[in-house]
Tab-separated table of C-alpha atoms in Angstrom:
chain	number	residue	atom	x	y	z
A	101	UNK	CA	-3.615	12.531	90.647
A	102	UNK	CA	-5.306	14.171	87.815
A	103	UNK	CA	-3.595	17.388	86.779
A	104	UNK	CA	-6.406	19.141	84.903
A	105	UNK	CA	-6.458	22.017	82.456
A	106	UNK	CA	-9.987	23.730	82.640
A	107	UNK	CA	-10.994	25.200	79.300
A	108	UNK	CA	-13.625	27.848	80.238
A	109	UNK	CA	-13.774	30.051	83.283
A	110	UNK	CA	-17.612	30.564	83.423
A	111	UNK	CA	-20.473	29.072	85.337
A	112	UNK	CA	-20.035	25.489	84.537
A	113	UNK	CA	-16.211	25.641	84.799
A	114	UNK	CA	-16.530	26.876	88.255
A	115	UNK	CA	-18.996	24.163	89.199
A	116	UNK	CA	-16.504	21.578	87.793
A	117	UNK	CA	-13.639	23.136	89.771
A	118	UNK	CA	-15.631	23.094	93.048
A	119	UNK	CA	-16.330	19.399	92.523
A	120	UNK	CA	-12.764	18.381	91.331
A	121	UNK	CA	-11.106	20.166	94.342
A	122	UNK	CA	-13.714	18.838	96.777
A	123	UNK	CA	-14.213	15.092	96.099
A	124	UNK	CA	-11.143	12.883	96.142
A	125	UNK	CA	-8.750	15.643	97.244
A	126	UNK	CA	-5.770	14.791	95.283
A	127	UNK	CA	-6.980	15.916	91.900
A	128	UNK	CA	-6.206	19.659	90.901
A	129	UNK	CA	-7.065	22.142	88.328
A	130	UNK	CA	-3.593	23.311	87.404
A	131	UNK	CA	-4.156	25.486	84.404
A	132	UNK	CA	-7.109	27.526	83.048
A	133	UNK	CA	-7.847	28.719	79.539
A	134	UNK	CA	-10.280	31.647	79.005
A	135	UNK	CA	-11.045	33.809	76.082
A	136	UNK	CA	-10.431	36.919	78.251
A	137	UNK	CA	-7.316	37.606	80.126
A	138	UNK	CA	-9.103	38.999	83.134
A	139	UNK	CA	-11.295	35.973	83.390
A	140	UNK	CA	-8.310	33.569	83.168
A	141	UNK	CA	-6.509	35.536	85.855
A	142	UNK	CA	-9.493	35.710	88.273
A	143	UNK	CA	-10.154	31.830	87.788
A	144	UNK	CA	-6.447	31.082	88.485
A	145	UNK	CA	-6.524	33.166	91.576
A	146	UNK	CA	-9.840	31.738	92.907
A	147	UNK	CA	-8.703	28.149	92.346
A	148	UNK	CA	-4.947	28.149	92.831
A	149	UNK	CA	-4.019	27.287	89.240
A	150	UNK	CA	-0.365	27.230	88.440
A	151	UNK	CA	-0.702	29.035	85.168
A	152	UNK	CA	-3.265	30.516	82.877
A	153	UNK	CA	-3.384	31.395	79.099
A	154	UNK	CA	-5.692	32.782	76.406
A	155	UNK	CA	-4.165	30.304	74.016
A	156	UNK	CA	-6.122	27.054	74.050
A	157	UNK	CA	-3.361	25.052	72.637
A	158	UNK	CA	-0.768	26.336	74.868
A	159	UNK	CA	-2.852	25.068	77.822
A	160	UNK	CA	-3.704	21.702	76.221
A	161	UNK	CA	-0.139	21.057	75.199
A	162	UNK	CA	1.411	21.717	78.656
A	163	UNK	CA	3.539	18.850	80.026
A	164	UNK	CA	1.963	19.669	83.454
A	165	UNK	CA	-1.461	18.678	82.315
A	166	UNK	CA	-2.741	15.161	81.980
A	167	UNK	CA	-6.402	15.633	81.481
A	168	UNK	CA	-8.379	18.355	79.792
A	169	UNK	CA	-11.874	19.406	80.912
A	170	UNK	CA	-13.986	21.271	78.352
A	171	UNK	CA	-16.320	23.762	79.782
A	172	UNK	CA	-16.586	25.924	76.737
A	173	UNK	CA	-19.367	27.211	74.628
A	174	UNK	CA	-20.677	24.570	72.163
A	175	UNK	CA	-19.141	25.969	69.015
A	176	UNK	CA	-15.774	25.542	70.606
A	177	UNK	CA	-15.924	21.886	71.711
A	178	UNK	CA	-14.783	20.441	68.427
A	179	UNK	CA	-11.628	22.593	68.210
A	180	UNK	CA	-10.723	21.648	71.836
A	181	UNK	CA	-11.226	17.917	71.279
A	182	UNK	CA	-9.175	17.903	68.132
A	183	UNK	CA	-6.310	19.717	70.029
A	184	UNK	CA	-6.607	16.996	72.690
A	185	UNK	CA	-6.419	14.338	70.221
A	186	UNK	CA	-3.351	15.946	68.500
A	187	UNK	CA	-1.426	16.251	71.834
A	188	UNK	CA	-2.708	12.875	73.156
A	189	UNK	CA	-4.355	14.337	76.250
A	190	UNK	CA	-7.166	12.656	77.992
A	191	UNK	CA	-10.412	14.746	77.709
A	192	UNK	CA	-13.730	15.174	79.383
A	193	UNK	CA	-16.362	17.223	77.819
A	194	UNK	CA	-19.488	19.123	79.048
A	195	UNK	CA	-22.808	18.407	77.511
A	196	UNK	CA	-23.923	18.566	74.638
A	197	UNK	CA	-20.901	16.926	72.961
A	198	UNK	CA	-21.580	18.698	69.728
A	199	UNK	CA	-23.969	21.251	68.199
A	200	UNK	CA	-25.174	18.268	66.024
A	201	UNK	CA	-24.541	14.509	65.443
A	202	UNK	CA	-21.987	15.164	62.664
A	203	UNK	CA	-19.730	17.433	64.919
A	204	UNK	CA	-20.174	14.662	67.694
A	205	UNK	CA	-19.313	11.927	65.476
A	206	UNK	CA	-16.168	13.684	64.397
A	207	UNK	CA	-15.068	14.188	67.948
A	208	UNK	CA	-15.788	10.605	68.990
A	209	UNK	CA	-13.803	9.225	66.044
A	210	UNK	CA	-10.882	11.569	66.736
A	211	UNK	CA	-10.448	10.488	70.314
A	212	UNK	CA	-10.711	6.918	69.306
A	213	UNK	CA	-8.260	7.115	66.589
A	214	UNK	CA	-5.818	8.932	69.029
A	215	UNK	CA	-6.341	6.245	71.639
A	216	UNK	CA	-7.004	8.684	74.448
A	217	UNK	CA	-9.558	8.459	77.247
A	218	UNK	CA	-12.726	10.649	76.530
A	219	UNK	CA	-15.620	10.978	78.948
A	220	UNK	CA	-18.993	12.672	78.457
A	221	UNK	CA	-19.714	15.014	81.440
A	222	UNK	CA	-23.498	14.207	81.795
A	223	UNK	CA	-23.977	15.164	85.416
A	224	UNK	CA	-27.582	14.294	85.839
A	225	UNK	CA	-26.886	10.820	85.028
A	226	UNK	CA	-24.666	10.767	88.097
A	227	UNK	CA	-26.885	12.451	90.752
A	228	UNK	CA	-27.389	10.133	93.843
A	229	UNK	CA	-31.316	9.731	93.302
A	230	UNK	CA	-30.522	8.858	89.660
A	231	UNK	CA	-27.898	6.200	90.468
A	232	UNK	CA	-30.241	4.602	93.140
A	233	UNK	CA	-33.087	4.583	90.742
A	234	UNK	CA	-30.949	3.081	87.910
A	235	UNK	CA	-29.694	0.312	90.396
A	236	UNK	CA	-33.381	-0.553	90.990
A	237	UNK	CA	-34.147	-0.651	87.325
A	238	UNK	CA	-31.208	-2.901	86.503
A	239	UNK	CA	-32.074	-5.351	89.325
A	240	UNK	CA	-35.447	-5.825	87.687
A	241	UNK	CA	-37.589	-4.127	90.469
A	242	UNK	CA	-39.666	-2.375	87.800
A	243	UNK	CA	-39.895	-5.232	85.410
A	244	UNK	CA	-39.541	-4.159	81.801
A	245	UNK	CA	-39.296	-0.378	81.381
A	246	UNK	CA	-41.967	0.843	78.893
A	247	UNK	CA	-41.878	4.598	79.578
A	248	UNK	CA	-39.276	7.033	80.842
A	249	UNK	CA	-39.890	10.745	81.124
A	250	UNK	CA	-37.477	13.450	82.102
A	251	UNK	CA	-38.231	17.186	82.579
A	252	UNK	CA	-35.842	20.201	82.976
A	253	UNK	CA	-37.246	23.688	83.013
A	254	UNK	CA	-35.826	26.844	84.363
A	255	UNK	CA	-35.955	30.597	83.420
A	256	UNK	CA	-32.970	30.316	81.048
A	257	UNK	CA	-29.175	29.965	81.054
A	258	UNK	CA	-26.612	32.339	82.469
A	259	UNK	CA	-24.253	33.115	79.687
A	260	UNK	CA	-24.865	35.195	76.572
A	261	UNK	CA	-23.638	32.561	74.044
A	262	UNK	CA	-26.519	30.130	74.951
A	263	UNK	CA	-28.910	32.684	73.481
A	264	UNK	CA	-27.120	32.879	70.171
A	265	UNK	CA	-28.181	30.010	67.981
A	266	UNK	CA	-24.942	30.104	65.887
A	267	UNK	CA	-22.681	29.581	68.867
A	268	UNK	CA	-24.964	27.209	70.854
A	269	UNK	CA	-26.463	25.228	67.892
A	270	UNK	CA	-30.003	25.340	69.261
A	271	UNK	CA	-32.099	26.395	72.261
A	272	UNK	CA	-33.597	24.522	75.091
A	273	UNK	CA	-33.773	21.234	73.222
A	274	UNK	CA	-29.928	21.107	72.819
A	275	UNK	CA	-29.177	22.626	76.300
A	276	UNK	CA	-31.687	20.677	78.373
A	277	UNK	CA	-32.911	17.864	76.236
A	278	UNK	CA	-29.424	16.224	76.131
A	279	UNK	CA	-29.874	15.664	79.904
A	280	UNK	CA	-33.341	14.150	79.594
A	281	UNK	CA	-32.645	11.988	76.532
A	282	UNK	CA	-29.628	10.374	78.281
A	283	UNK	CA	-31.475	9.923	81.469
A	284	UNK	CA	-34.259	8.002	79.481
A	285	UNK	CA	-31.623	5.981	77.445
A	286	UNK	CA	-30.050	4.688	80.668
A	287	UNK	CA	-33.515	3.599	82.216
A	288	UNK	CA	-34.670	1.997	78.947
A	289	UNK	CA	-31.246	0.496	78.011
A	290	UNK	CA	-28.460	2.199	76.229
A	291	UNK	CA	-28.099	-0.745	73.943
A	292	UNK	CA	-31.651	-0.309	72.721
A	293	UNK	CA	-31.802	1.845	69.393
A	294	UNK	CA	-33.792	5.020	69.509
A	295	UNK	CA	-35.742	4.849	66.203
A	296	UNK	CA	-37.779	7.883	65.744
A	297	UNK	CA	-38.839	11.185	67.302
A	298	UNK	CA	-41.937	13.372	67.379
A	299	UNK	CA	-41.402	16.928	68.628
A	300	UNK	CA	-43.238	20.124	69.180
A	301	UNK	CA	-41.057	23.260	69.757
A	302	UNK	CA	-41.719	26.844	69.782
A	303	UNK	CA	-40.301	30.266	70.695
A	304	UNK	CA	-43.091	31.393	73.206
A	305	UNK	CA	-41.422	34.070	75.376
A	306	UNK	CA	-37.651	34.978	74.541
A	307	UNK	CA	-36.723	37.312	71.834
A	308	UNK	CA	-34.333	34.729	70.347
A	309	UNK	CA	-34.006	32.688	67.034
A	310	UNK	CA	-33.936	29.304	68.835
A	311	UNK	CA	-36.774	27.473	70.751
A	312	UNK	CA	-37.398	28.214	74.281
A	313	UNK	CA	-39.934	25.490	74.937
A	314	UNK	CA	-40.251	21.908	73.630
A	315	UNK	CA	-41.849	18.518	74.249
A	316	UNK	CA	-40.956	15.415	72.533
A	317	UNK	CA	-41.509	11.584	72.331
A	318	UNK	CA	-38.627	9.208	71.415
A	319	UNK	CA	-39.598	5.791	70.207
A	320	UNK	CA	-37.151	2.927	70.965
A	321	UNK	CA	-36.757	-0.328	69.024
A	322	UNK	CA	-38.321	-2.569	71.780
A	323	UNK	CA	-41.506	-0.405	71.993
A	324	UNK	CA	-40.431	1.703	74.976
A	325	UNK	CA	-41.098	5.450	74.908
A	326	UNK	CA	-38.719	8.153	76.310
A	327	UNK	CA	-40.355	11.578	76.764
A	328	UNK	CA	-38.730	14.915	77.409
A	329	UNK	CA	-40.215	18.277	78.490
A	330	UNK	CA	-37.773	21.278	78.418
A	331	UNK	CA	-38.222	25.089	78.834
A	332	UNK	CA	-36.259	28.176	79.231
A	333	UNK	CA	-39.483	29.990	80.119
A	334	UNK	CA	-40.375	28.215	83.363
A	335	UNK	CA	-40.702	30.583	86.314
A	336	UNK	CA	-39.842	29.773	90.019
A	337	UNK	CA	-36.277	28.079	89.763
A	338	UNK	CA	-35.034	24.931	88.254
A	339	UNK	CA	-37.353	22.002	87.965
A	340	UNK	CA	-35.720	18.631	87.521
A	341	UNK	CA	-37.896	15.664	87.596
A	342	UNK	CA	-37.735	12.139	86.218
A	343	UNK	CA	-40.508	9.351	86.025
A	344	UNK	CA	-39.997	5.706	85.139
A	345	UNK	CA	-42.699	3.247	84.461
A	346	UNK	CA	-42.257	-0.502	84.101
A	347	UNK	CA	-44.529	-3.570	83.946
A	348	UNK	CA	-43.862	-4.157	87.615
A	349	UNK	CA	-43.394	-0.738	89.207
A	350	UNK	CA	-42.812	3.005	89.044
A	351	UNK	CA	-40.210	5.431	90.241
A	352	UNK	CA	-40.768	9.233	90.620
A	353	UNK	CA	-37.652	11.519	91.183
A	354	UNK	CA	-37.655	15.139	92.096
A	355	UNK	CA	-34.019	16.228	92.017
A	356	UNK	CA	-34.083	19.895	92.648
A	357	UNK	CA	-36.978	22.076	93.320
A	358	UNK	CA	-38.680	19.996	95.996
A	359	UNK	CA	-36.127	18.030	97.883
A	360	UNK	CA	-37.462	18.293	101.402
A	361	UNK	CA	-35.549	21.465	102.282
A	362	UNK	CA	-37.794	24.558	102.567
A	363	UNK	CA	-37.279	27.802	104.158
A	364	UNK	CA	-39.260	30.900	104.643
A	365	UNK	CA	-37.636	34.581	105.090
A	366	UNK	CA	-39.259	37.909	105.034
A	367	UNK	CA	-35.747	39.407	104.465
A	368	UNK	CA	-33.115	38.887	101.789
A	369	UNK	CA	-32.527	35.291	102.376
A	370	UNK	CA	-28.788	35.723	101.632
A	371	UNK	CA	-26.839	36.133	98.297
A	372	UNK	CA	-27.289	32.739	97.011
A	373	UNK	CA	-30.038	30.074	97.277
A	374	UNK	CA	-29.552	27.569	94.512
A	375	UNK	CA	-28.967	27.436	90.634
A	376	UNK	CA	-31.474	29.300	88.812
A	377	UNK	CA	-33.463	30.488	91.996
A	378	UNK	CA	-35.416	33.611	91.044
A	379	UNK	CA	-36.064	35.121	94.723
A	380	UNK	CA	-34.165	35.592	98.020
A	381	UNK	CA	-37.283	36.084	100.156
A	382	UNK	CA	-40.564	34.267	100.763
A	383	UNK	CA	-40.596	30.560	100.559
A	384	UNK	CA	-37.181	29.233	99.329
A	385	UNK	CA	-35.936	25.807	98.451
A	386	UNK	CA	-32.227	25.498	99.074
A	387	UNK	CA	-30.308	22.605	98.054
A	388	UNK	CA	-28.226	20.976	100.794
A	389	UNK	CA	-25.047	20.133	98.668
A	390	UNK	CA	-25.534	21.475	95.066
A	391	UNK	CA	-22.439	20.056	93.657
A	392	UNK	CA	-23.192	16.572	95.032
A	393	UNK	CA	-26.988	16.512	94.410
A	394	UNK	CA	-26.476	17.489	90.792
A	395	UNK	CA	-24.151	14.654	90.204
A	396	UNK	CA	-20.835	16.377	89.777
A	397	UNK	CA	-18.971	14.469	92.511
A	398	UNK	CA	-20.082	11.049	91.440
A	399	UNK	CA	-19.346	12.068	87.789
A	400	UNK	CA	-15.757	13.145	88.168
A	401	UNK	CA	-15.063	10.278	90.570
A	402	UNK	CA	-16.145	7.879	87.731
A	403	UNK	CA	-14.202	9.786	85.155
A	404	UNK	CA	-10.857	9.852	87.015
A	405	UNK	CA	-11.238	6.228	88.195
A	406	UNK	CA	-12.097	4.977	84.641
A	407	UNK	CA	-9.135	6.869	83.243
A	408	UNK	CA	-6.817	5.411	85.809
A	409	UNK	CA	-8.164	1.880	85.388
A	410	UNK	CA	-8.090	1.873	81.612
A	411	UNK	CA	-11.875	1.440	81.170
A	412	UNK	CA	-14.694	3.540	79.672
A	413	UNK	CA	-16.582	5.752	82.132
A	414	UNK	CA	-20.324	5.111	82.469
A	415	UNK	CA	-20.949	8.171	79.996
A	416	UNK	CA	-18.590	8.347	76.982
A	417	UNK	CA	-18.287	10.394	73.623
A	418	UNK	CA	-20.188	7.591	72.127
A	419	UNK	CA	-23.276	8.340	74.391
A	420	UNK	CA	-22.923	12.015	73.605
A	421	UNK	CA	-22.985	11.206	69.803
A	422	UNK	CA	-26.252	9.057	70.185
A	423	UNK	CA	-27.784	11.884	72.126
A	424	UNK	CA	-26.973	14.476	69.502
A	425	UNK	CA	-28.448	12.286	66.749
A	426	UNK	CA	-31.692	12.017	68.729
A	427	UNK	CA	-31.600	15.813	69.235
A	428	UNK	CA	-31.238	16.252	65.442
A	429	UNK	CA	-34.275	14.116	64.774
A	430	UNK	CA	-36.277	16.155	67.221
A	431	UNK	CA	-35.369	19.496	65.454
A	432	UNK	CA	-36.412	17.912	62.180
A	433	UNK	CA	-39.643	16.691	63.648
A	434	UNK	CA	-40.429	20.117	65.151
A	435	UNK	CA	-40.300	21.641	61.495
A	436	UNK	CA	-42.007	18.705	59.648
A	437	UNK	CA	-44.647	17.889	62.351
A	438	UNK	CA	-43.850	14.301	61.509
A	439	UNK	CA	-42.109	11.284	63.262
A	440	UNK	CA	-38.581	11.643	62.248
A	441	UNK	CA	-35.932	8.817	61.974
A	442	UNK	CA	-32.887	9.095	64.299
A	443	UNK	CA	-29.837	8.729	61.865
A	444	UNK	CA	-27.195	6.683	63.511
A	445	UNK	CA	-24.448	5.600	61.027
A	446	UNK	CA	-22.395	4.215	63.963
A	447	UNK	CA	-24.559	2.022	66.330
A	448	UNK	CA	-23.001	-0.270	68.840
A	449	UNK	CA	-26.037	-1.612	70.542
A	450	UNK	CA	-28.476	-4.520	69.935
A	451	UNK	CA	-29.786	-5.082	66.345
A	452	UNK	CA	-33.319	-6.267	65.402
A	453	UNK	CA	-34.884	-5.961	68.864
A	454	UNK	CA	-38.667	-6.466	68.765
A	455	UNK	CA	-41.413	-5.576	71.190
A	456	UNK	CA	-41.755	-8.385	73.751
A	457	UNK	CA	-45.081	-9.888	74.849
A	458	UNK	CA	-45.923	-9.342	78.430
A	459	UNK	CA	-49.266	-11.327	78.609
A	460	UNK	CA	-49.753	-12.977	81.922
A	461	UNK	CA	-51.562	-16.387	81.735
A	462	UNK	CA	-54.306	-17.089	84.169
A	463	UNK	CA	-55.136	-20.591	82.879
A	464	UNK	CA	-55.118	-22.681	79.671
A	465	UNK	CA	-57.962	-20.514	78.311
A	466	UNK	CA	-57.428	-17.064	79.594
A	467	UNK	CA	-54.923	-14.186	79.961
A	468	UNK	CA	-55.224	-12.065	82.958
A	469	UNK	CA	-55.818	-8.517	82.346
A	470	UNK	CA	-56.259	-7.304	86.007
A	471	UNK	CA	-57.049	-8.288	89.511
A	472	UNK	CA	-58.288	-5.925	92.149
A	473	UNK	CA	-60.167	-5.804	95.378
A	474	UNK	CA	-63.157	-3.558	95.058
A	475	UNK	CA	-64.729	-1.104	97.582
A	476	UNK	CA	-67.423	-3.610	98.381
A	477	UNK	CA	-64.880	-6.204	99.202
A	478	UNK	CA	-64.979	-8.331	96.035
A	479	UNK	CA	-61.664	-9.930	94.725
A	480	UNK	CA	-62.383	-9.299	91.149
A	481	UNK	CA	-60.521	-10.903	88.063
A	482	UNK	CA	-60.655	-9.358	84.505
A	483	UNK	CA	-59.914	-12.038	81.900
A	484	UNK	CA	-59.373	-12.519	78.188
A	485	UNK	CA	-60.137	-15.556	76.262
A	486	UNK	CA	-57.207	-16.539	74.372
A	487	UNK	CA	-59.200	-17.874	71.340
A	488	UNK	CA	-62.275	-15.776	71.123
A	489	UNK	CA	-60.730	-12.480	72.505
A	490	UNK	CA	-63.809	-12.122	74.721
A	491	UNK	CA	-63.407	-10.053	77.774
A	492	UNK	CA	-64.911	-11.302	81.191
A	493	UNK	CA	-64.774	-10.969	84.786
A	494	UNK	CA	-65.220	-13.168	87.796
A	495	UNK	CA	-64.924	-13.126	91.577
A	496	UNK	CA	-62.548	-15.347	93.472
């Protein structure tokens, strides 16, 4: 049984508690830390916590707690992790791990030096559709992955601290791009180094200092490209989509806004439809099991099992650190308008990977470019001569 101290009583802390109490059954949130007494009391009442406090260290150090779950604003993550390291408590943290790669690296090094379990709560890398897609990629169904694209767009986050660049550390790139970058890393291969980033970002709609819309390309050492599209200005709900393209196939995933569940109502539609939904009437797109479909259930099951089995979870603090490094490069690129190097002073993946050749030989003299059946019934080949480079076509 995991006896968990939840740090943070807001939106994400409540999502986490719903999953923890609902999946394996035996795990419990036994304590809650919140910055306001009324918030801590309400969370404790709602989820049956044994005790609450507005002192973070009091909650973390309690002998009744064996794991700490961080669901706090970004600027408080490092303080919480350092206390977990001090008191030798297993810790799992919401995304992004840090406001930048320097913070993330310090947190990663602290938990490793303390010898405690540490998991990175990247829920969208645990959604059922993602897990099925990743299985297909790992078994080679798509061949070599050459492009992975992820999009997350919605009208903006729920809590005030997200909109404060000092507390949050950034805008939609940090908030949403962290999901998208890690999704692409999984598909391309987490042992393949991200080398440089080209990013456009702007503040188009919201009266804030951070960016509310961004698009970026992440180049990997093996020639693959990761792409993310993120926005706090999208209207109509929350749009979560992934695309993966390989030499032998393609995957399209729609995680949230168009999942096959559509409903029309001329009335109010009820109090809650789905996360980031903007309307309660007209055509609505409810989500059947939001906690499960967003990956929380599979994520906590992996975290708890990994802690008990003495192994790493699928998503670790190291992964969070790599993601933060990619985000840092994206922010630099958005200012310089140039490709910016991803700075990774600690790298644990492959070294010196080169872009592989994927040429298909047709015969001793030719490479096959394409084979197709045309509308007039021809079975046509397009070939390239290996020596002269001449492109030709022939019917077979």
